[in-house]
Amino acid sequence: MALSQIPRIPLAHLPTPLEYLPRLSEELGGPRILVKRDDCTGLALGGNKTRKLEFLIAEAQAQGADTIVTIGGVQSNHVRQTAAAAARVGLSCHLVLARAVPWDDPAYEVSGNVQLDHLLGAQVHLLPEGTDRDGALRRIARALRTNGRSPYVIPSGGSNAIGAMGYAACAVELEEQARAAGETIDYLIHATGSGGTQAGLIAGLHGADSQIQVLGIDITAAADEIAGKVRTIARDTSQALAQAKRPPRDALQVISGYAGSAYGMPTEQMRSAVRMAARLEGLILDPVYTGKAMAGLIDLVRQGRFSETETIVFLHTGGMPGLFAYNEYFRDETGA
Ligand SMILES: *Cc1c(COP(=O)(O)O)cnc(C)c1O
């Protein structure tokens, strides 16, 4: 099916801006660096999950669902945007939150995304440590059915072929935007976690015969596992779009080395990247995803991976509410 025929509801402010980062580009002395502002998708503080939810919520409505159920970590951005999307279309929402990060900032379980989940009126189920996540998700969906509800279950990160359509559409949007602005983009760099964003971009760019290469920076400390997920979802997305050929093998590039010890665990490189983007460009990143992806971008530029004549785009996937859950880690030298 063509992308334009797949059911979709409008949730995001689109197109998101494509902006030049002159001071960061100059500081690093390498390629021209632009940012694609998917932190500005507009729904409940924005982020990349909103594009996926345009397709996922449309499917839920087509199936006659009255309740949305999804799962994520305590500070999941996906969960927060899902709660907002459900509120926006008048569906009830159950969120299954797992304690996935051994991080003991006092703000971690009360501030940032989890604060917004409650504010958005979702029913929050906080799982005890060590609970089997998929089992818990199935149990909650079953209990809802037993109570006469019609739940629609969205996987972690909204990452399946339906959700990935949001990023297949983003690929087309970026190509059009670049053409109109007279920019030739060589690389698109972003944080990759549950795989749907990268998979959708790969399928969408492939369908548009684009020359842009996607570099997914692993933020999970399990790059091989992520690459496997991206490969599967990209293939499913390409197939659902009835593309004549599947994306080539070398379209899949997941870069490891910037995740630190585990998902959600801060790194010194991340903190300095977050400070650099803030102080040079007034651009706010997050500690879990975009800060680590920017740390990767900075390091790759410094290693000489790109030439000065090339243009790279950093896809800002959002996540800023998470910053407030790491309050203590960002206390400055000055105590500010
Ligand atoms: C979910 C998320 C990502 C990763 O996207 P996936 O589609 O899960 O790979 C990146 N950045 C932020 C801020 C996110 O919330």
GROMACS .gro file of C-alpha atoms in nm, residues 38-274:
model
  237
   38ASP     CA    1   1.143   1.635   1.601
   39ASP     CA    2   1.157   1.755   1.961
   40CYS     CA    3   0.905   2.010   1.825
   41THR     CA    4   0.633   1.766   1.717
   42GLY     CA    5   0.412   1.957   1.960
   43LEU     CA    6   0.217   1.693   2.151
   44ALA     CA    7   0.277   1.713   2.528
   45LEU     CA    8   0.636   1.839   2.494
   46GLY     CA    9   0.700   1.656   2.168
   47GLY     CA   10   0.936   1.384   2.052
   48ASN     CA   11   0.967   1.112   1.793
   49LYS     CA   12   0.690   0.884   1.920
   50THR     CA   13   0.423   1.131   1.809
   51ARG     CA   14   0.487   1.053   1.441
   52LYS     CA   15   0.447   0.681   1.511
   53LEU     CA   16   0.129   0.740   1.710
   54GLU     CA   17  -0.036   0.911   1.413
   55PHE     CA   18  -0.046   0.566   1.251
   56LEU     CA   19  -0.084   0.350   1.563
   57ILE     CA   20  -0.381   0.542   1.706
   58ALA     CA   21  -0.546   0.542   1.362
   59GLU     CA   22  -0.520   0.162   1.358
   60ALA     CA   23  -0.658   0.142   1.714
   61GLN     CA   24  -0.959   0.351   1.611
   62ALA     CA   25  -1.011   0.142   1.295
   63GLN     CA   26  -1.020  -0.169   1.516
   64GLY     CA   27  -1.279  -0.011   1.746
   65ALA     CA   28  -1.050   0.000   2.050
   66ASP     CA   29  -1.161   0.201   2.354
   67THR     CA   30  -0.840   0.166   2.556
   68ILE     CA   31  -0.473   0.205   2.468
   69VAL     CA   32  -0.218  -0.006   2.655
   70THR     CA   33   0.157   0.035   2.626
   71ILE     CA   34   0.480  -0.032   2.812
   72GLY     CA   35   0.812   0.137   2.881
   73GLY     CA   36   1.063   0.236   3.146
   74VAL     CA   37   0.970   0.474   3.427
   75GLN     CA   38   1.103   0.771   3.228
   76SER     CA   39   0.973   0.652   2.891
   77ASN     CA   40   0.905   0.928   2.640
   78HIS     CA   41   0.704   0.686   2.431
   79VAL     CA   42   0.467   0.617   2.720
   80ARG     CA   43   0.420   0.990   2.790
   81GLN     CA   44   0.340   1.071   2.427
   82THR     CA   45   0.103   0.772   2.410
   83ALA     CA   46  -0.085   0.900   2.717
   84ALA     CA   47  -0.116   1.240   2.547
   85ALA     CA   48  -0.235   1.092   2.216
   86ALA     CA   49  -0.497   0.882   2.396
   87ALA     CA   50  -0.618   1.187   2.587
   88ARG     CA   51  -0.633   1.388   2.267
   89VAL     CA   52  -0.863   1.138   2.091
   90GLY     CA   53  -1.064   1.047   2.401
   91LEU     CA   54  -0.943   0.690   2.458
   92SER     CA   55  -0.854   0.562   2.802
   93CYS     CA   56  -0.494   0.468   2.858
   94HIS     CA   57  -0.305   0.213   3.069
   95LEU     CA   58   0.071   0.245   3.105
   96VAL     CA   59   0.291  -0.037   3.226
   97LEU     CA   60   0.613   0.106   3.367
   98ALA     CA   61   0.918  -0.108   3.438
   99ARG     CA   62   1.207  -0.005   3.662
  100ALA     CA   63   1.471  -0.056   3.395
  101VAL     CA   64   1.743   0.181   3.514
  102PRO     CA   65   1.930   0.151   3.846
  103TRP     CA   66   1.939   0.524   3.896
  104ASP     CA   67   1.863   0.668   4.237
  105ASP     CA   68   1.817   1.039   4.175
  106PRO     CA   69   1.529   1.136   4.406
  107ALA     CA   70   1.352   1.291   4.105
  108TYR     CA   71   1.365   0.972   3.895
  109GLU     CA   72   1.031   0.819   3.991
  110VAL     CA   73   0.832   1.137   4.045
  111SER     CA   74   0.949   1.403   3.798
  112GLY     CA   75   0.988   1.432   3.421
  113ASN     CA   76   0.789   1.191   3.207
  114VAL     CA   77   0.623   1.000   3.490
  115GLN     CA   78   0.485   1.322   3.635
  116LEU     CA   79   0.332   1.398   3.296
  117ASP     CA   80   0.185   1.045   3.262
  118HIS     CA   81  -0.021   1.108   3.574
  119LEU     CA   82  -0.110   1.460   3.468
  120LEU     CA   83  -0.239   1.325   3.135
  121GLY     CA   84  -0.484   1.104   3.321
  122ALA     CA   85  -0.337   0.766   3.234
  123GLN     CA   86  -0.365   0.466   3.463
  124VAL     CA   87  -0.007   0.387   3.566
  125HIS     CA   88   0.099   0.032   3.662
  126LEU     CA   89   0.449   0.041   3.812
  127LEU     CA   90   0.598  -0.309   3.794
  128PRO     CA   91   0.802  -0.443   4.083
  129GLU     CA   92   1.168  -0.499   3.993
  130GLY     CA   93   1.236  -0.821   3.802
  131THR     CA   94   0.879  -0.866   3.670
  132ASP     CA   95   0.853  -1.024   3.325
  133ARG     CA   96   0.747  -0.724   3.115
  134ASP     CA   97   0.573  -0.902   2.830
  135GLY     CA   98   0.387  -1.122   3.076
  136ALA     CA   99   0.267  -0.817   3.270
  137LEU     CA  100   0.154  -0.645   2.951
  138ARG     CA  101  -0.046  -0.951   2.843
  139ARG     CA  102  -0.199  -0.987   3.191
  140ILE     CA  103  -0.317  -0.625   3.198
  141ALA     CA  104  -0.464  -0.649   2.846
  142ARG     CA  105  -0.642  -0.972   2.942
  143ALA     CA  106  -0.788  -0.815   3.258
  144LEU     CA  107  -0.919  -0.524   3.051
  145ARG     CA  108  -1.087  -0.765   2.807
  146THR     CA  109  -1.242  -0.956   3.095
  147ASN     CA  110  -1.387  -0.625   3.214
  148GLY     CA  111  -1.550  -0.567   2.877
  149ARG     CA  112  -1.295  -0.322   2.740
  150SER     CA  113  -1.136  -0.337   2.392
  151PRO     CA  114  -0.767  -0.273   2.443
  152TYR     CA  115  -0.520  -0.191   2.164
  153VAL     CA  116  -0.168  -0.286   2.270
  154ILE     CA  117   0.121  -0.077   2.143
  155PRO     CA  118   0.464  -0.243   2.174
  156SER     CA  119   0.755  -0.083   2.355
  157GLY     CA  120   0.862   0.233   2.173
  158GLY     CA  121   0.573   0.200   1.928
  159SER     CA  122   0.821   0.002   1.721
  160ASN     CA  123   0.653  -0.217   1.462
  161ALA     CA  124   0.579  -0.168   1.094
  162ILE     CA  125   0.274   0.051   1.168
  163GLY     CA  126   0.463   0.286   1.401
  164ALA     CA  127   0.761   0.295   1.165
  165MET     CA  128   0.535   0.448   0.897
  166GLY     CA  129   0.573   0.772   1.093
  167TYR     CA  130   0.944   0.773   1.009
  168ALA     CA  131   0.895   0.654   0.653
  169ALA     CA  132   0.682   0.969   0.622
  170CYS     CA  133   0.951   1.174   0.799
  171ALA     CA  134   1.208   1.056   0.542
  172VAL     CA  135   0.991   1.192   0.262
  173GLU     CA  136   0.936   1.516   0.455
  174LEU     CA  137   1.311   1.563   0.506
  175GLU     CA  138   1.390   1.499   0.140
  176GLU     CA  139   1.134   1.761   0.033
  177GLN     CA  140   1.255   2.009   0.292
  178ALA     CA  141   1.619   1.964   0.187
  179ARG     CA  142   1.530   2.010  -0.178
  180ALA     CA  143   1.335   2.330  -0.106
  181ALA     CA  144   1.624   2.465   0.104
  182GLY     CA  145   1.888   2.371  -0.153
  183GLU     CA  146   2.064   2.140   0.094
  184THR     CA  147   2.227   1.811  -0.002
  185ILE     CA  148   2.222   1.585   0.301
  186ASP     CA  149   2.482   1.310   0.326
  187TYR     CA  150   2.409   1.161   0.668
  188LEU     CA  151   2.120   1.151   0.911
  189ILE     CA  152   2.229   1.070   1.267
  190HIS     CA  153   1.999   0.980   1.555
  191ALA     CA  154   1.958   0.782   1.876
  192THR     CA  155   1.829   0.431   1.812
  193GLY     CA  156   1.654   0.241   2.092
  194SER     CA  157   1.363   0.016   2.006
  195GLY     CA  158   1.439   0.039   1.634
  196GLY     CA  159   1.121   0.182   1.480
  197THR     CA  160   1.261   0.524   1.402
  198GLN     CA  161   1.566   0.393   1.220
  199ALA     CA  162   1.365   0.122   1.042
  200GLY     CA  163   1.108   0.372   0.918
  201LEU     CA  164   1.379   0.611   0.799
  202ILE     CA  165   1.562   0.334   0.613
  203ALA     CA  166   1.244   0.214   0.442
  204GLY     CA  167   1.123   0.566   0.363
  205LEU     CA  168   1.457   0.683   0.221
  206HIS     CA  169   1.490   0.363   0.021
  207GLY     CA  170   1.143   0.418  -0.125
  208ALA     CA  171   1.239   0.775  -0.218
  209ASP     CA  172   1.565   0.661  -0.386
  210SER     CA  173   1.749   0.888  -0.147
  211GLN     CA  174   2.129   0.899  -0.113
  212ILE     CA  175   2.109   0.993   0.257
  213GLN     CA  176   2.282   0.741   0.486
  214VAL     CA  177   2.123   0.677   0.825
  215LEU     CA  178   2.355   0.629   1.123
  216GLY     CA  179   2.176   0.500   1.432
  217ILE     CA  180   2.369   0.559   1.753
  218ASP     CA  181   2.300   0.273   1.992
  219ILE     CA  182   2.184   0.398   2.332
  220THR     CA  183   2.099   0.054   2.478
  221ALA     CA  184   2.449  -0.099   2.511
  222ALA     CA  185   2.315  -0.391   2.305
  223ALA     CA  186   2.385  -0.277   1.949
  224ASP     CA  187   2.361  -0.620   1.786
  225GLU     CA  188   2.017  -0.679   1.931
  226ILE     CA  189   1.901  -0.336   1.813
  227ALA     CA  190   2.042  -0.394   1.465
  228GLY     CA  191   1.838  -0.715   1.446
  229LYS     CA  192   1.520  -0.531   1.545
  230VAL     CA  193   1.584  -0.251   1.296
  231ARG     CA  194   1.644  -0.505   1.018
  232THR     CA  195   1.318  -0.688   1.090
  233ILE     CA  196   1.103  -0.375   1.119
  234ALA     CA  197   1.263  -0.215   0.810
  235ARG     CA  198   1.185  -0.528   0.608
  236ASP     CA  199   0.825  -0.539   0.736
  237THR     CA  200   0.779  -0.168   0.665
  238SER     CA  201   0.922  -0.197   0.315
  239GLN     CA  202   0.693  -0.493   0.251
  240ALA     CA  203   0.385  -0.311   0.388
  241LEU     CA  204   0.466  -0.023   0.153
  242ALA     CA  205   0.482  -0.272  -0.137
  243GLN     CA  206   0.830  -0.154  -0.234
  244ALA     CA  207   0.963  -0.349  -0.532
  245LYS     CA  208   1.289  -0.428  -0.350
  246ARG     CA  209   1.380  -0.446   0.018
  247PRO     CA  210   1.636  -0.193   0.150
  248PRO     CA  211   1.993  -0.313   0.084
  249ARG     CA  212   2.193  -0.467   0.368
  250ASP     CA  213   2.439  -0.180   0.389
  251ALA     CA  214   2.154   0.065   0.457
  252LEU     CA  215   2.158  -0.064   0.814
  253GLN     CA  216   2.426   0.103   1.027
  254VAL     CA  217   2.404   0.088   1.405
  255ILE     CA  218   2.703   0.248   1.577
  256SER     CA  219   2.802   0.129   1.924
  257GLY     CA  220   3.035   0.279   2.181
  258TYR     CA  221   2.830   0.571   2.314
  259ALA     CA  222   2.571   0.401   2.536
  260GLY     CA  223   2.791   0.371   2.844
  261SER     CA  224   2.732   0.080   3.079
  262ALA     CA  225   2.358   0.044   3.013
  263TYR     CA  226   2.041   0.209   2.887
  264GLY     CA  227   1.969   0.521   3.092
  265MET     CA  228   2.302   0.525   3.273
  266PRO     CA  229   2.469   0.863   3.221
  267THR     CA  230   2.814   0.904   3.066
  268GLU     CA  231   3.064   1.187   3.094
  269GLN     CA  232   3.064   1.222   2.713
  270MET     CA  233   2.686   1.258   2.720
  271ARG     CA  234   2.699   1.529   2.984
  272SER     CA  235   2.957   1.729   2.792
  273ALA     CA  236   2.757   1.690   2.467
  274VAL     CA  237   2.439   1.812   2.641
   0.00000   0.00000   0.00000
